[in-house]
Coordinates of C-alpha atoms in Angstrom, one line a residue:
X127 CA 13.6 6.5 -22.0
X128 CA 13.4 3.1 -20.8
X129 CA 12.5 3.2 -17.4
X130 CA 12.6 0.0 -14.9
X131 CA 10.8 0.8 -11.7
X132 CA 10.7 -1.8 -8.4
X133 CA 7.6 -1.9 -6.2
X134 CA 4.2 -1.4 -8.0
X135 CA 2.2 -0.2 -5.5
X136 CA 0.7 3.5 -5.6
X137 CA 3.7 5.2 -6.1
X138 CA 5.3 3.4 -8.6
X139 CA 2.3 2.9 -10.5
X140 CA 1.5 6.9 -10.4
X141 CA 5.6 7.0 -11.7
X142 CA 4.5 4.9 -14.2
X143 CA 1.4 6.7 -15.6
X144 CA 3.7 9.7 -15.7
X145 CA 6.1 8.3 -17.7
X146 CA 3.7 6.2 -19.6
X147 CA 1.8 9.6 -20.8
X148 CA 4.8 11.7 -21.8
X149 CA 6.2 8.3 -23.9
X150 CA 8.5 6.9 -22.1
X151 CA 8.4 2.9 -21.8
X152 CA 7.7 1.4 -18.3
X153 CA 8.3 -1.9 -17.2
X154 CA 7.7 -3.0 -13.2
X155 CA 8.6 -5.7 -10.7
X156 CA 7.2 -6.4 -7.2
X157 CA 7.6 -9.2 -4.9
X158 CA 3.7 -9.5 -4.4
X159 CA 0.9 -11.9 -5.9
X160 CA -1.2 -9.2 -7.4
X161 CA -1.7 -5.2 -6.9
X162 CA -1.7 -3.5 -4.0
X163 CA 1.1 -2.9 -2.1
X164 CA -0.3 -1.7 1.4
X165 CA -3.6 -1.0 -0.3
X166 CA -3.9 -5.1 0.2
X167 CA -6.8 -7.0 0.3
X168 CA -6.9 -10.7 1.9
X169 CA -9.0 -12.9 0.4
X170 CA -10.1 -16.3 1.9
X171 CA -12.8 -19.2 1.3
X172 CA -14.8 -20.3 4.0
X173 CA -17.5 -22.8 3.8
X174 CA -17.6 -22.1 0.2
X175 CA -17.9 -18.2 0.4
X176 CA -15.4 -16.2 -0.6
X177 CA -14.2 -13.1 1.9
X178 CA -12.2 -10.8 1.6
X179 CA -10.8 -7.9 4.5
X180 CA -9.3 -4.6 3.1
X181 CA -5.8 -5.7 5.8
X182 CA -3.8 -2.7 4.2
X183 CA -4.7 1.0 3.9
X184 CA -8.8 1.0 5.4
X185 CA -9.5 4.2 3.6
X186 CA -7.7 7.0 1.8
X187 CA -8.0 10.9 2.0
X188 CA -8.4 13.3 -1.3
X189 CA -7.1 16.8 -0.6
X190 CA -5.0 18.2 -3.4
X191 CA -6.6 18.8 -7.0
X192 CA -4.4 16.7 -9.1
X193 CA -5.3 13.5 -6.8
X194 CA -8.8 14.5 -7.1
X195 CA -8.8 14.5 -10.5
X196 CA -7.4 11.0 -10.6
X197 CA -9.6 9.5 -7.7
X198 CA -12.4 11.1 -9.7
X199 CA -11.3 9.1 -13.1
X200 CA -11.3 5.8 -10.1
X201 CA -14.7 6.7 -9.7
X202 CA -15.8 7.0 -12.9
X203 CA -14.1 3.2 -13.8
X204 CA -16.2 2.1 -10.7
X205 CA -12.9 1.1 -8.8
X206 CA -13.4 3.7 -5.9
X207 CA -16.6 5.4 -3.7
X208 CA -16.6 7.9 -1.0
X209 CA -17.2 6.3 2.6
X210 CA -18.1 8.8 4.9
X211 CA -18.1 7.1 7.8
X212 CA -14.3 7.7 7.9
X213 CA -14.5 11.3 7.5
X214 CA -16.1 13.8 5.1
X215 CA -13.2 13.6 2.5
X216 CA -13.0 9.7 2.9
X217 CA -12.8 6.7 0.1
X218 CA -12.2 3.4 -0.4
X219 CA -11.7 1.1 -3.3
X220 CA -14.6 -0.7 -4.6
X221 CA -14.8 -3.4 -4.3
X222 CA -11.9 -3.8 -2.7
X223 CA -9.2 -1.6 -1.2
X224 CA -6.7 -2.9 -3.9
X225 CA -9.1 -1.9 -6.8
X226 CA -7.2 1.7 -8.0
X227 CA -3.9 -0.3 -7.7
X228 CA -5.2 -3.4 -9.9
X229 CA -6.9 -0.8 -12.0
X230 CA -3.6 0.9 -12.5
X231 CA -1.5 -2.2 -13.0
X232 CA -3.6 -2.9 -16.3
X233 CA -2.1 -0.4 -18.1
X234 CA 1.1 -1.5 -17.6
X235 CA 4.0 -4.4 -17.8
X236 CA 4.2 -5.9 -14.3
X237 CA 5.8 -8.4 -13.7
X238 CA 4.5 -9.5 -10.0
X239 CA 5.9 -12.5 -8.0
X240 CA 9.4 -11.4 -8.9
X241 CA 11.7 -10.7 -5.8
X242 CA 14.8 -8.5 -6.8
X243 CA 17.8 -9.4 -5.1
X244 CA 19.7 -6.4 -6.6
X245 CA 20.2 -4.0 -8.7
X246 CA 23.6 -2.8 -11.0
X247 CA 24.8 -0.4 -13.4
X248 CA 27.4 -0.5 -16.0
X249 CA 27.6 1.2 -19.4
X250 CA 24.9 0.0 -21.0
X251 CA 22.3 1.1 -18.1
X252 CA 21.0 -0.7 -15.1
X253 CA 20.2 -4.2 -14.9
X254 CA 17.7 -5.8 -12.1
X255 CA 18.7 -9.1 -10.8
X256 CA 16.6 -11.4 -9.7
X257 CA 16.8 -14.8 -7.9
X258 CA 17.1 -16.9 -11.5
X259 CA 17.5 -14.4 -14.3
X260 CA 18.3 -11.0 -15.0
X261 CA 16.3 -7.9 -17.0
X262 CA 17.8 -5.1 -18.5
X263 CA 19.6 -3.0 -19.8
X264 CA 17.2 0.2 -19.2
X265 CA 17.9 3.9 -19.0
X266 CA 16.7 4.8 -15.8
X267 CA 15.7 3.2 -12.1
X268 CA 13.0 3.7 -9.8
X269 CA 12.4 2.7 -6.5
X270 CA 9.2 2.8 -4.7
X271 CA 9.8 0.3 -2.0
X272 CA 9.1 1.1 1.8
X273 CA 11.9 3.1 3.3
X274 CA 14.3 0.3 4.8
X275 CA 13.9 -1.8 1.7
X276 CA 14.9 1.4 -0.5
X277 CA 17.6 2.4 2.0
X278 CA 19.3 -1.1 1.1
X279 CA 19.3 -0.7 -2.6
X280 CA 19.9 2.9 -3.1
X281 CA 23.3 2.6 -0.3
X282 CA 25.1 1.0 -3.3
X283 CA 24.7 3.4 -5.7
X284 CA 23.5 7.1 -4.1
X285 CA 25.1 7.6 -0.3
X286 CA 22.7 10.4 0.2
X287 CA 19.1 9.3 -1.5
X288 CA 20.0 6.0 1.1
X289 CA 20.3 8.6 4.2
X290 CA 17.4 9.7 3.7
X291 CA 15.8 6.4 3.4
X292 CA 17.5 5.5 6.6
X293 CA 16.1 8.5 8.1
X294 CA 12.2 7.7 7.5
X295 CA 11.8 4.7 9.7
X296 CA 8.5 3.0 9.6
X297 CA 6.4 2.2 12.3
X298 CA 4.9 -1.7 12.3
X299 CA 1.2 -2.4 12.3
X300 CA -0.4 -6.2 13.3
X301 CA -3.6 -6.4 12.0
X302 CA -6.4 -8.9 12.5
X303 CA -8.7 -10.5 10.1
X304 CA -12.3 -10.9 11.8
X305 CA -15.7 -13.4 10.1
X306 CA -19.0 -13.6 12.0
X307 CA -22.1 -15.8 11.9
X308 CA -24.4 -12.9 12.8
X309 CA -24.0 -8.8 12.9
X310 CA -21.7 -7.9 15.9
X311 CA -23.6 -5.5 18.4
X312 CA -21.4 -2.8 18.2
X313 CA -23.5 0.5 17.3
X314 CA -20.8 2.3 14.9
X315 CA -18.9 1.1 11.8
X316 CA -15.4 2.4 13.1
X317 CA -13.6 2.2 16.5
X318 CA -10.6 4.4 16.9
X319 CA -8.1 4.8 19.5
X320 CA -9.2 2.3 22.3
X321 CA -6.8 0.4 24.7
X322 CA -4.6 -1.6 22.3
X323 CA -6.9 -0.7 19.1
X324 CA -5.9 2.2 16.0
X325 CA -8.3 1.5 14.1
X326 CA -11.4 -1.0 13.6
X327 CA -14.0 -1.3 11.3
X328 CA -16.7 -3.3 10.0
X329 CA -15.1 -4.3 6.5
X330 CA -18.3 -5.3 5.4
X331 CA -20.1 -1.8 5.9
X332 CA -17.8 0.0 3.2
X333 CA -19.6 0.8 -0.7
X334 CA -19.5 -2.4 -3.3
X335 CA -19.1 -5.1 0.0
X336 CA -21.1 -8.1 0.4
X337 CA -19.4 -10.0 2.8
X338 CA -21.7 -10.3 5.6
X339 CA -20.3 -9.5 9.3
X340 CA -16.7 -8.9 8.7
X341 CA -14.1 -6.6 10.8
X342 CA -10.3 -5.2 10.6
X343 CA -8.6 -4.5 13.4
X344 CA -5.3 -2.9 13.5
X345 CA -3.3 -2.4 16.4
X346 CA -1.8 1.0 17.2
X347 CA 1.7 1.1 16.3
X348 CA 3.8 1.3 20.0
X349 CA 1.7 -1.8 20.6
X350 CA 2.5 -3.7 17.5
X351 CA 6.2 -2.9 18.1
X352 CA 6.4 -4.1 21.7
X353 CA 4.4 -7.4 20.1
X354 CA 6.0 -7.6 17.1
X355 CA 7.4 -11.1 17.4
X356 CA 4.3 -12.3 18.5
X357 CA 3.3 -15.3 17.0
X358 CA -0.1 -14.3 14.4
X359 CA -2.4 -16.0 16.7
X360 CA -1.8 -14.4 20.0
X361 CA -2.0 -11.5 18.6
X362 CA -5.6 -12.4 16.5
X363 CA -7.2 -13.3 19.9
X364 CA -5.5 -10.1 21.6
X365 CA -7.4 -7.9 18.8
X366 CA -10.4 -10.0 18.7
X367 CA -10.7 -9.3 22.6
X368 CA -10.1 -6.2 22.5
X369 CA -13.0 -5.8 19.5
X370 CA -15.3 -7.5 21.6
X371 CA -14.9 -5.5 25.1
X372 CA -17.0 -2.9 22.9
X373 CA -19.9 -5.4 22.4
X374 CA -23.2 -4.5 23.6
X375 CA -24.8 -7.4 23.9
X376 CA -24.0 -11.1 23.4
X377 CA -21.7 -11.9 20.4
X378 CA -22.0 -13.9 17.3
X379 CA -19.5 -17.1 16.9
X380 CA -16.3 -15.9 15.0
X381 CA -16.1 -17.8 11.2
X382 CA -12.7 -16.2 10.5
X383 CA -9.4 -15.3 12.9
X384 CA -6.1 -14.2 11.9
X385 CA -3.9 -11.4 12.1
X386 CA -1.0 -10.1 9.7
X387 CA 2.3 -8.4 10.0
X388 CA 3.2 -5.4 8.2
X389 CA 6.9 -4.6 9.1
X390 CA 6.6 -1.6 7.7
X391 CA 3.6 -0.2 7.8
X392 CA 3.5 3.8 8.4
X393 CA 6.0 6.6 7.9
X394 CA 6.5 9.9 9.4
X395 CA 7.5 11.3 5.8
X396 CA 10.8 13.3 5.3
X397 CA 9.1 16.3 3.4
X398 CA 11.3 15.7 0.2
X399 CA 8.3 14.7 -2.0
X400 CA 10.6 12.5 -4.7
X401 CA 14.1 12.3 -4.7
X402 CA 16.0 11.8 -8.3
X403 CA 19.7 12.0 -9.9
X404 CA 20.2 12.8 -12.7
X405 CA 23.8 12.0 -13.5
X406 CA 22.8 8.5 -12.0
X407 CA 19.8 8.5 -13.5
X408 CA 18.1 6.8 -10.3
X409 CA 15.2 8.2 -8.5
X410 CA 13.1 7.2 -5.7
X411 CA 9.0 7.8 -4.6
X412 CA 6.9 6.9 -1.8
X413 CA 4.8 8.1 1.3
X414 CA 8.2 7.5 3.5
X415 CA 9.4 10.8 1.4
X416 CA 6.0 12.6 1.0
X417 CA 3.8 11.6 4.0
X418 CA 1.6 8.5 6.0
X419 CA -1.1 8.9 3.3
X420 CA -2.4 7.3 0.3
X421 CA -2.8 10.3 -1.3
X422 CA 0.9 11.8 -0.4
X423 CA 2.3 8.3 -1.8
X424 CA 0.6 8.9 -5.0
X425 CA 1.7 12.8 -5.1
X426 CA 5.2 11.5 -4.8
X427 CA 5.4 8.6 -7.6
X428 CA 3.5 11.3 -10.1
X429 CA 6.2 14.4 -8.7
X430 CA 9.0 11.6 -9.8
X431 CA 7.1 11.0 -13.0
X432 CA 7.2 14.7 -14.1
X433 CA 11.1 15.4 -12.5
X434 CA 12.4 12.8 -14.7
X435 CA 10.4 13.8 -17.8
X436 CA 11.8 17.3 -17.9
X437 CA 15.2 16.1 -17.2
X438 CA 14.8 13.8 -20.3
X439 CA 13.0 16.8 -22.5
X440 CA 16.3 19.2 -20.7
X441 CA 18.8 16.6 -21.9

């Protein structure tokens, strides 16, 4: 089959090398610059340096076989090491967080940069619209958007896949983008769960970085919610003070401040793994249907993958 698939983060990209490897052609669209999805990285020049901050996904977990296998082909390509200072089954991408998504993306037509303002189906198959131009037609549709941007574009066509988008709300996160002159004198690499702060860590620590002194800090989410319309740079100097209340002695001068929204940023998960029609011949993956992981986001786009192979091999 032809298969079109919208959002090329982890789970579409997994979709994709399912597909991809039982012959099916694949072609992608995502709104982003480049890979990554939530597995972001920032990048930014100062004085001539360039530095980047992992303001996505800060690590992800590897627990079930078949995602070991592929983190362990990541590894191999040199686009992901274990950090154990986020747990014993920890990793990140190396050298940055968005290096499996970028790695993935290669083997594959993505079109990034391309915002779809819908998507319709007629006859021939389904056709993506975009602001300027259309693509299709193609035998099949995927969508691996975050939950309320799926629930918009599956209500037209599937009642019930869009219920249960509707059902896996996401929670938002603010996150804050931190550059030093000097090591901060805070003992560990992590912070978790402190006043106002979910998670912090010292960017710079992780495998393949050499950024100097450089920090994420994300806000838990009940506090990013209350904030959310919070102009970026309140809520920078918020994070930044609550980084620095840890300090142990005095602190370096900040390079680097500012902070970034994700709207939609974790999901409970619905426990539905993939969802897929086959009269319709529309599907849908992502961690808002498997889980708030990396790992369950990826489980989900391959699951997809292999449904809609066997329905094609069944047909």
């Amino acid at each position: 089959m032809d298969v079109v698939i919208l959002g090329a983060g982890i789970a579409g990209l997994a979709c994709a090398d399912q597909l991809r490897a039982a012959g099916h052609r694949v072609t992608l669209f995502d709104k982003g610059r480049g890979p990554g999805g939530r597995m972001s990285t920032r990048r930014v020049e100062i004085d001539g340096q360039t530095l980047q901050f992992d303001h996505g996904a800060q690590y992800f977990t590897v627990r079930d076989d078949r995602f070991r296998r592929q983190v362990q082909d990541w590894q191999a390509h040199g686009v992901a090491s274990p950090w154990h200072e986020a747990g014993p089954d920890a990793w990140v991408g190396t050298p940055a967080m968005n290096a499996p998504v970028r790695h993935m993306a290669s083997a594959h037509r993505v079109h990034f940069g391309h915002h779809v303002v819908g998507l319709t189906r007629n006859a021939q198959g389904w056709h993506v619209r975009l602001q300027e131009q259309q693509h299709g037609p193609f035998d099949a549709a995927i969508i691996a958007l975050p939950a309320e941007q799926a629930a918009a574009i599956l209500g037209t066509h599937d009642l019930m896949m869009a219920a249960d988008a509707m059902a896996a709300r996401s929670q938002p996160c603010w996150t804050a983008m931190m550059a030093f002159e000097d090591r901060v004198p805070i003992a560990a690499d992590s912070i978790r769960h402190q006043g106002i702060i979910g998670w912090a860590a010292r960017d710079g620590a992780k495998p393949g970085r050499n950024d100097g002194e450089t920090w994420v800090v994300q806000a838990h989410a009940s506090w990013s919610a209350s904030h959310l319309e919070n102009s970026a740079d309140a809520v920078a100097q918020a994070l930044l003070d609550a980084l620095l209340a840890h300090a142990e002695d005095k602190v370096p001068a900040v390079r680097y401040l500012a902070a970034h929204r994700w709207r939609f940023a974790m999901t409970p998960g619905i426990d539905k793994g993939a969802l897929w029609n086959g009269s319709l011949r529309l599907g849908a993956c992502g961690d808002w249907l498997q889980g708030p992981r990396v790992e369950l986001a990826w489980l989900s786009g391959h699951r997809l993958g292999t449904m809609i192979d066997a329905a094609a091999a069944a047909a």
